[in-house]
């Protein structure tokens, strides 16, 4: 079914007949057009989202400004990312890392977590290595 344009609102028109409590013709047409515009029998909002998502480039770079460092590829509906990478400690990048870049070590250990039981930590690149933001030590799994 084709989309129906939503009519320009007439703020002087009544939506409901005060005598009967039923929608006026204007009220009926307004609500019908809103239903059709936002879905009706098929979900046009979800369909439009899928079309728009497919049109968005799948790789975007965050450009550093005001202290934010250049980031890596983004995907999905992420508009901005503070992390250069979101990976296991062993997979954190080193080749492109620059002083002050941020990453999230998925299996990085917080203070008190034992080897192999890390629940993840934010970390930053400094002096040639990834440093845990939780304790200032080299990030480890």
PDB file of C-alpha atoms in Angstrom:
ATOM      1  CA  UNK A   1       0.000   0.000   0.000  1.00  0.00           C
ATOM      2  CA  UNK A   2       1.324   3.432  -0.911  1.00  0.00           C
ATOM      3  CA  UNK A   3       2.211   5.901   1.805  1.00  0.00           C
ATOM      4  CA  UNK A   4      -0.349   8.546   2.634  1.00  0.00           C
ATOM      5  CA  UNK A   5       0.793  12.097   3.255  1.00  0.00           C
ATOM      6  CA  UNK A   6      -0.055  13.472   6.678  1.00  0.00           C
ATOM      7  CA  UNK A   7      -2.329  16.482   6.172  1.00  0.00           C
ATOM      8  CA  UNK A   8      -1.255  19.904   7.362  1.00  0.00           C
ATOM      9  CA  UNK A   9      -2.648  20.313  10.852  1.00  0.00           C
ATOM     10  CA  UNK A  10      -5.723  22.510  11.134  1.00  0.00           C
ATOM     11  CA  UNK A  11      -5.620  23.717  14.723  1.00  0.00           C
ATOM     12  CA  UNK A  12      -9.164  25.060  14.422  1.00  0.00           C
ATOM     13  CA  UNK A  13     -10.664  21.738  13.331  1.00  0.00           C
ATOM     14  CA  UNK A  14     -12.191  19.407  15.886  1.00  0.00           C
ATOM     15  CA  UNK A  15     -10.766  15.904  16.162  1.00  0.00           C
ATOM     16  CA  UNK A  16     -13.715  14.610  18.208  1.00  0.00           C
ATOM     17  CA  UNK A  17     -17.390  15.503  17.936  1.00  0.00           C
ATOM     18  CA  UNK A  18     -18.294  16.835  21.407  1.00  0.00           C
ATOM     19  CA  UNK A  19     -21.877  15.566  21.146  1.00  0.00           C
ATOM     20  CA  UNK A  20     -21.131  11.960  20.160  1.00  0.00           C
ATOM     21  CA  UNK A  21     -17.554  11.585  21.392  1.00  0.00           C
ATOM     22  CA  UNK A  22     -16.618  10.053  18.030  1.00  0.00           C
ATOM     23  CA  UNK A  23     -13.885  11.127  15.674  1.00  0.00           C
ATOM     24  CA  UNK A  24     -14.842  13.770  13.164  1.00  0.00           C
ATOM     25  CA  UNK A  25     -14.029  13.188   9.488  1.00  0.00           C
ATOM     26  CA  UNK A  26     -10.922  15.379   9.976  1.00  0.00           C
ATOM     27  CA  UNK A  27      -9.880  13.393  13.072  1.00  0.00           C
ATOM     28  CA  UNK A  28     -10.391  10.096  11.285  1.00  0.00           C
ATOM     29  CA  UNK A  29      -8.353  11.207   8.244  1.00  0.00           C
ATOM     30  CA  UNK A  30      -5.556  12.557  10.466  1.00  0.00           C
ATOM     31  CA  UNK A  31      -5.216   9.355  12.499  1.00  0.00           C
ATOM     32  CA  UNK A  32      -5.576   7.132   9.419  1.00  0.00           C
ATOM     33  CA  UNK A  33      -2.839   9.035   7.620  1.00  0.00           C
ATOM     34  CA  UNK A  34      -0.560   8.839  10.681  1.00  0.00           C
ATOM     35  CA  UNK A  35      -1.109   5.078  10.907  1.00  0.00           C
ATOM     36  CA  UNK A  36      -0.441   4.590   7.208  1.00  0.00           C
ATOM     37  CA  UNK A  37       2.602   6.856   7.285  1.00  0.00           C
ATOM     38  CA  UNK A  38       4.195   5.004  10.205  1.00  0.00           C
ATOM     39  CA  UNK A  39       3.311   1.471   9.225  1.00  0.00           C
ATOM     40  CA  UNK A  40      -0.251   0.481   8.588  1.00  0.00           C
ATOM     41  CA  UNK A  41      -0.248  -3.221   7.767  1.00  0.00           C
ATOM     42  CA  UNK A  42       3.505  -3.270   7.058  1.00  0.00           C
ATOM     43  CA  UNK A  43       6.170  -1.649   9.150  1.00  0.00           C
ATOM     44  CA  UNK A  44       7.386   1.187   6.949  1.00  0.00           C
ATOM     45  CA  UNK A  45       9.533   2.614   9.746  1.00  0.00           C
ATOM     46  CA  UNK A  46      11.590  -0.599   9.942  1.00  0.00           C
ATOM     47  CA  UNK A  47      11.716  -0.803   6.149  1.00  0.00           C
ATOM     48  CA  UNK A  48      12.992   2.779   5.932  1.00  0.00           C
ATOM     49  CA  UNK A  49      15.586   2.033   8.633  1.00  0.00           C
ATOM     50  CA  UNK A  50      16.889  -0.951   6.669  1.00  0.00           C
ATOM     51  CA  UNK A  51      17.152   1.127   3.486  1.00  0.00           C
ATOM     52  CA  UNK A  52      18.906   3.992   5.307  1.00  0.00           C
ATOM     53  CA  UNK A  53      21.323   1.616   7.080  1.00  0.00           C
ATOM     54  CA  UNK A  54      22.263   0.013   3.769  1.00  0.00           C
ATOM     55  CA  UNK A  55      23.013   3.451   2.315  1.00  0.00           C
ATOM     56  CA  UNK A  56      25.426   4.408   5.107  1.00  0.00           C
ATOM     57  CA  UNK A  57      29.093   3.675   4.399  1.00  0.00           C
ATOM     58  CA  UNK A  58      30.214   0.652   6.370  1.00  0.00           C
ATOM     59  CA  UNK A  59      33.650   2.088   7.164  1.00  0.00           C
ATOM     60  CA  UNK A  60      34.122   5.523   8.665  1.00  0.00           C
ATOM     61  CA  UNK A  61      37.095   7.050  10.407  1.00  0.00           C
ATOM     62  CA  UNK A  62      36.966   9.187  13.536  1.00  0.00           C
ATOM     63  CA  UNK A  63      39.171  12.215  12.995  1.00  0.00           C
ATOM     64  CA  UNK A  64      40.955  13.448  16.069  1.00  0.00           C
ATOM     65  CA  UNK A  65      40.119  16.872  17.478  1.00  0.00           C
ATOM     66  CA  UNK A  66      40.263  18.389  20.921  1.00  0.00           C
ATOM     67  CA  UNK A  67      42.325  15.520  22.322  1.00  0.00           C
ATOM     68  CA  UNK A  68      40.444  12.676  20.612  1.00  0.00           C
ATOM     69  CA  UNK A  69      42.874  10.527  18.663  1.00  0.00           C
ATOM     70  CA  UNK A  70      42.236   9.156  15.172  1.00  0.00           C
ATOM     71  CA  UNK A  71      40.192   5.999  15.474  1.00  0.00           C
ATOM     72  CA  UNK A  72      39.571   2.878  13.495  1.00  0.00           C
ATOM     73  CA  UNK A  73      36.706   1.588  11.412  1.00  0.00           C
ATOM     74  CA  UNK A  74      33.188   1.943  12.758  1.00  0.00           C
ATOM     75  CA  UNK A  75      30.192  -0.210  11.896  1.00  0.00           C
ATOM     76  CA  UNK A  76      26.458  -0.396  12.391  1.00  0.00           C
ATOM     77  CA  UNK A  77      24.832   2.703  13.784  1.00  0.00           C
ATOM     78  CA  UNK A  78      27.792   3.889  15.843  1.00  0.00           C
ATOM     79  CA  UNK A  79      28.179   7.612  15.294  1.00  0.00           C
ATOM     80  CA  UNK A  80      31.281   8.207  17.396  1.00  0.00           C
ATOM     81  CA  UNK A  81      33.687   5.883  19.074  1.00  0.00           C
ATOM     82  CA  UNK A  82      36.306   6.762  21.633  1.00  0.00           C
ATOM     83  CA  UNK A  83      38.002   3.394  21.186  1.00  0.00           C
ATOM     84  CA  UNK A  84      40.530   2.604  18.468  1.00  0.00           C
ATOM     85  CA  UNK A  85      39.833  -1.087  19.030  1.00  0.00           C
ATOM     86  CA  UNK A  86      37.484  -3.334  20.940  1.00  0.00           C
ATOM     87  CA  UNK A  87      39.341  -6.636  21.159  1.00  0.00           C
ATOM     88  CA  UNK A  88      41.014  -9.255  23.336  1.00  0.00           C
ATOM     89  CA  UNK A  89      44.328  -8.176  24.864  1.00  0.00           C
ATOM     90  CA  UNK A  90      46.278 -10.376  22.439  1.00  0.00           C
ATOM     91  CA  UNK A  91      44.499  -8.764  19.477  1.00  0.00           C
ATOM     92  CA  UNK A  92      44.908  -5.097  20.441  1.00  0.00           C
ATOM     93  CA  UNK A  93      46.615  -3.266  17.569  1.00  0.00           C
ATOM     94  CA  UNK A  94      50.129  -1.932  17.943  1.00  0.00           C
ATOM     95  CA  UNK A  95      51.112  -0.886  14.419  1.00  0.00           C
ATOM     96  CA  UNK A  96      48.770   2.110  14.155  1.00  0.00           C
ATOM     97  CA  UNK A  97      48.528   2.952  17.845  1.00  0.00           C
ATOM     98  CA  UNK A  98      49.544   6.472  18.711  1.00  0.00           C
ATOM     99  CA  UNK A  99      50.240   8.100  22.046  1.00  0.00           C
ATOM    100  CA  UNK A 100      46.897   8.647  23.813  1.00  0.00           C
ATOM    101  CA  UNK A 101      44.778   6.288  21.661  1.00  0.00           C
ATOM    102  CA  UNK A 102      42.089   4.427  23.610  1.00  0.00           C
ATOM    103  CA  UNK A 103      40.967   0.800  23.260  1.00  0.00           C
ATOM    104  CA  UNK A 104      38.830  -1.649  25.202  1.00  0.00           C
ATOM    105  CA  UNK A 105      40.493  -4.930  26.148  1.00  0.00           C
ATOM    106  CA  UNK A 106      37.606  -7.425  26.275  1.00  0.00           C
ATOM    107  CA  UNK A 107      39.504  -9.842  28.510  1.00  0.00           C
ATOM    108  CA  UNK A 108      41.675  -7.277  30.295  1.00  0.00           C
ATOM    109  CA  UNK A 109      41.973  -7.733  34.047  1.00  0.00           C
ATOM    110  CA  UNK A 110      40.726  -5.267  36.626  1.00  0.00           C
ATOM    111  CA  UNK A 111      42.614  -5.145  39.943  1.00  0.00           C
ATOM    112  CA  UNK A 112      41.864  -8.347  41.882  1.00  0.00           C
ATOM    113  CA  UNK A 113      40.961 -10.467  38.832  1.00  0.00           C
ATOM    114  CA  UNK A 114      43.126 -13.530  38.295  1.00  0.00           C
ATOM    115  CA  UNK A 115      44.892 -14.656  35.121  1.00  0.00           C
ATOM    116  CA  UNK A 116      42.379 -15.776  32.512  1.00  0.00           C
ATOM    117  CA  UNK A 117      39.385 -14.280  34.345  1.00  0.00           C
ATOM    118  CA  UNK A 118      39.537 -10.697  33.094  1.00  0.00           C
ATOM    119  CA  UNK A 119      36.155  -9.050  32.525  1.00  0.00           C
ATOM    120  CA  UNK A 120      37.424  -6.196  30.366  1.00  0.00           C
ATOM    121  CA  UNK A 121      39.041  -2.815  30.896  1.00  0.00           C
ATOM    122  CA  UNK A 122      39.462   0.431  29.012  1.00  0.00           C
ATOM    123  CA  UNK A 123      43.111   1.055  28.166  1.00  0.00           C
ATOM    124  CA  UNK A 124      45.255   3.669  26.467  1.00  0.00           C
ATOM    125  CA  UNK A 125      48.449   3.563  24.400  1.00  0.00           C
ATOM    126  CA  UNK A 126      51.450   5.092  26.149  1.00  0.00           C
ATOM    127  CA  UNK A 127      55.194   4.677  25.675  1.00  0.00           C
ATOM    128  CA  UNK A 128      54.790   1.743  23.294  1.00  0.00           C
ATOM    129  CA  UNK A 129      52.204  -0.310  25.194  1.00  0.00           C
ATOM    130  CA  UNK A 130      48.567  -0.588  26.233  1.00  0.00           C
ATOM    131  CA  UNK A 131      48.010   0.638  29.799  1.00  0.00           C
ATOM    132  CA  UNK A 132      44.955  -0.310  31.877  1.00  0.00           C
ATOM    133  CA  UNK A 133      42.920   2.732  32.849  1.00  0.00           C
ATOM    134  CA  UNK A 134      41.985   0.866  36.062  1.00  0.00           C
ATOM    135  CA  UNK A 135      45.421   0.609  37.645  1.00  0.00           C
ATOM    136  CA  UNK A 136      48.000   2.238  35.352  1.00  0.00           C
ATOM    137  CA  UNK A 137      49.803  -1.069  34.686  1.00  0.00           C
ATOM    138  CA  UNK A 138      50.296  -2.799  31.341  1.00  0.00           C
ATOM    139  CA  UNK A 139      46.983  -4.369  30.354  1.00  0.00           C
ATOM    140  CA  UNK A 140      46.960  -8.155  30.716  1.00  0.00           C
ATOM    141  CA  UNK A 141      44.473 -10.976  30.247  1.00  0.00           C
TER     142      UNK A 141
END
